Coordinates of C-alpha atoms and ligand atoms in Angstrom, one line a residue:
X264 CA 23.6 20.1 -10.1
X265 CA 20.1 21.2 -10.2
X266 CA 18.0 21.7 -13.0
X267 CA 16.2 24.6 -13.7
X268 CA 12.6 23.1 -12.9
X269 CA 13.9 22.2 -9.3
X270 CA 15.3 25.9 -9.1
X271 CA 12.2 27.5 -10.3
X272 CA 10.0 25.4 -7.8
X273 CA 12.3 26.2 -4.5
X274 CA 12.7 29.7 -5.7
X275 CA 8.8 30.3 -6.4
X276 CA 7.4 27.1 -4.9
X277 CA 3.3 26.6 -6.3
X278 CA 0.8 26.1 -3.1
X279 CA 2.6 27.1 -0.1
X280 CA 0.2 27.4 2.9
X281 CA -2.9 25.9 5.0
X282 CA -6.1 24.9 4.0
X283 CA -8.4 25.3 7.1
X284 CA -10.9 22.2 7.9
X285 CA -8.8 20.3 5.1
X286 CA -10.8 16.8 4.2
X287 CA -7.1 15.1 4.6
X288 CA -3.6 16.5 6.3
X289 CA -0.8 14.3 6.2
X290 CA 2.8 15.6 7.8
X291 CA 5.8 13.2 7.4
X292 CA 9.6 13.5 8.5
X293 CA 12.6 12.1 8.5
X294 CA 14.6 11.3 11.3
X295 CA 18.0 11.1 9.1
X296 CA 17.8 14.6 7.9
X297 CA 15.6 16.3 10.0
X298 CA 13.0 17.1 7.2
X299 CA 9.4 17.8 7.4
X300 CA 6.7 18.3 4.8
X301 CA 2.9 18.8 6.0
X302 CA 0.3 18.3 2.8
X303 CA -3.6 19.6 2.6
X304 CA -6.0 18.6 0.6
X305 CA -9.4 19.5 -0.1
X306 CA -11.6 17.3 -2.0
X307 CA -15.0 17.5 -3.1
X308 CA -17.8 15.0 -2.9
X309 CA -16.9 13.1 -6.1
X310 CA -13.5 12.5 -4.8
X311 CA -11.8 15.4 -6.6
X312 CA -9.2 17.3 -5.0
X313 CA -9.8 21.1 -5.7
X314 CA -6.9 22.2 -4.1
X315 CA -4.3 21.8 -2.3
X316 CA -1.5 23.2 -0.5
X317 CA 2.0 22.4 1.5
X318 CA 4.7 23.4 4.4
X319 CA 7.6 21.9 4.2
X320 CA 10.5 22.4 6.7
X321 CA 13.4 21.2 5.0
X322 CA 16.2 21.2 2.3
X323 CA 15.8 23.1 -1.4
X324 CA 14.7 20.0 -3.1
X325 CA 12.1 19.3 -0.4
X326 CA 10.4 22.3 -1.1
X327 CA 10.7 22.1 -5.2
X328 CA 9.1 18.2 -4.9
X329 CA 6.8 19.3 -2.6
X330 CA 6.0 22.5 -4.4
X331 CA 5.8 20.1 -8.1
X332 CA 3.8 16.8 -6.4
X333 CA 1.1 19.6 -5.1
X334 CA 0.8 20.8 -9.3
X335 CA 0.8 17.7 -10.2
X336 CA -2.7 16.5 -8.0
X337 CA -4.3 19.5 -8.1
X338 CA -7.5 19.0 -10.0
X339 CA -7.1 15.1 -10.1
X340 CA -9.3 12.6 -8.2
X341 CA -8.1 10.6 -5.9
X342 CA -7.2 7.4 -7.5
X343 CA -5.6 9.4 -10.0
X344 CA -3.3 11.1 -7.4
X345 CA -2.0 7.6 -6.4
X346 CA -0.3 7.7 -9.7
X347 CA 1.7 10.8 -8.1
X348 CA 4.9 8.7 -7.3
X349 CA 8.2 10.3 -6.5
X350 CA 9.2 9.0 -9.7
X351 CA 6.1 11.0 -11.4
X352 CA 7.7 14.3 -9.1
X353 CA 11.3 13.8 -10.1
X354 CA 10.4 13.3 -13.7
X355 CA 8.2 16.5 -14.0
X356 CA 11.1 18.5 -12.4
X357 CA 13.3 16.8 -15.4
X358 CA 15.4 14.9 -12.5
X359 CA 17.5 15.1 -9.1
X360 CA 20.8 14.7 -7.6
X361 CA 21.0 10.7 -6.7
X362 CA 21.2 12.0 -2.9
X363 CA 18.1 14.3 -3.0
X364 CA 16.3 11.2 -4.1
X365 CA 14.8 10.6 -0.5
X366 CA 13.0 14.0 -0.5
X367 CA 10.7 13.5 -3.2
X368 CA 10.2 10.6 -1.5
X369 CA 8.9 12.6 1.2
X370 CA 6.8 14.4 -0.8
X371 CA 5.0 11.2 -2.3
X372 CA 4.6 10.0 1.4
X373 CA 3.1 13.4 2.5
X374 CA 0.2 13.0 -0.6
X375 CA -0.6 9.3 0.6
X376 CA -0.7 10.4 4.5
X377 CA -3.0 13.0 3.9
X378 CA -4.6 10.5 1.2
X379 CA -4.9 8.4 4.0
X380 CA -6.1 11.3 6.8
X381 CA -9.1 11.6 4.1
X382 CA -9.6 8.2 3.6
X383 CA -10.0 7.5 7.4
X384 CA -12.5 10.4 8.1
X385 CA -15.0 9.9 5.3
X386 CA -14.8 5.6 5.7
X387 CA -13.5 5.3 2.5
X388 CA -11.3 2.8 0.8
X389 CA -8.4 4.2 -1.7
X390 CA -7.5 1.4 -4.1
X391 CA -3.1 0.7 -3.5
X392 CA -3.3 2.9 -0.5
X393 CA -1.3 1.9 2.4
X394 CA -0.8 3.1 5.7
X395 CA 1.9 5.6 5.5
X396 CA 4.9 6.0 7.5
X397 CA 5.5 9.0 9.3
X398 CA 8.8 8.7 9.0
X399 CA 10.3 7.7 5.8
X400 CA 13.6 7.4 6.7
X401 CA 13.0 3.9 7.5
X402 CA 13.7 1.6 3.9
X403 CA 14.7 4.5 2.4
X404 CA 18.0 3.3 1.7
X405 CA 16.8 0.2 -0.7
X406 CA 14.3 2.4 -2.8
X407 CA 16.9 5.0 -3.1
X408 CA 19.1 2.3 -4.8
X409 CA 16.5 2.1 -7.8
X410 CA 18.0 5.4 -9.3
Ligands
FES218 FE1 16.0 15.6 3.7 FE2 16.0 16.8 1.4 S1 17.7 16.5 2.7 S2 14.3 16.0 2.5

């Protein structure tokens, strides 16, 4: 059911923890599930996050999209991390169950909150950035009909 890129991230997930005084935390849930996922970033005057690191509360393929979207902006600047979709997550982990769809949804919605936290404190403007929801459940059910 899983491949072995999802198993290898919940098994030894990449960037678990807290980054104190982060420039940009972003937490999202959702209310069908019960799922959280909490997302740091630091990032560095010229808008490049040097690192980054996650808690997620929540099922095995929370924790592996969360673990693989935190790889996969690490070292990028901003506007690149935008590109970071769940699409982008579920491709690097060579794909998901059609039902686990929603949580690396999550973890593309944690990236753009805390996108959002940092883009709020330091009066800046991220090109495509949206207000995030903090709880993704909502619409879920017609992206989730894409795959
Ligand atoms: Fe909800 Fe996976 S079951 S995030």
């Amino acid at each position: 059911m899983y491949t072995e890129k999802v198993m290898d991230h919940f098994q030894h997930p990449r960037n678990v923890g807290e980054i104190e005084n982060a420039s940009g935390v972003g937490t999202v849930g959702n209310a069908k599930c019960g799922d959280i996922m909490r997302i740091y970033l630091d990032i560095d005057d010229n808008q490049i996050i040097r690192d980054v690191k996650f808690k997620t509360f929540g099922c095995g393929a929370a924790v592996a999209t969360s673990s693989m979207a935190t790889e996969l902006v690490k070292g990028k600047s901003v506007q690149e991390a935008m590109e970071v979709t769940n699409k982008a997550v579920m491709e690097a982990l060579d794909g998901l169950p059609p039902v686990k769809v929603h949580c690396s949804l999550l973890a593309e919605e944690a990236i753009h909150a805390a996108l959002w936290d940092y883009a709020e404190k330091h009066g800046i403007k991220i090109e495509g950035l949206e207000k995030p929801k903090a709880d993704i459940h909502e619409g879920e059910e017609e992206e989730a009909e894409e795959y």
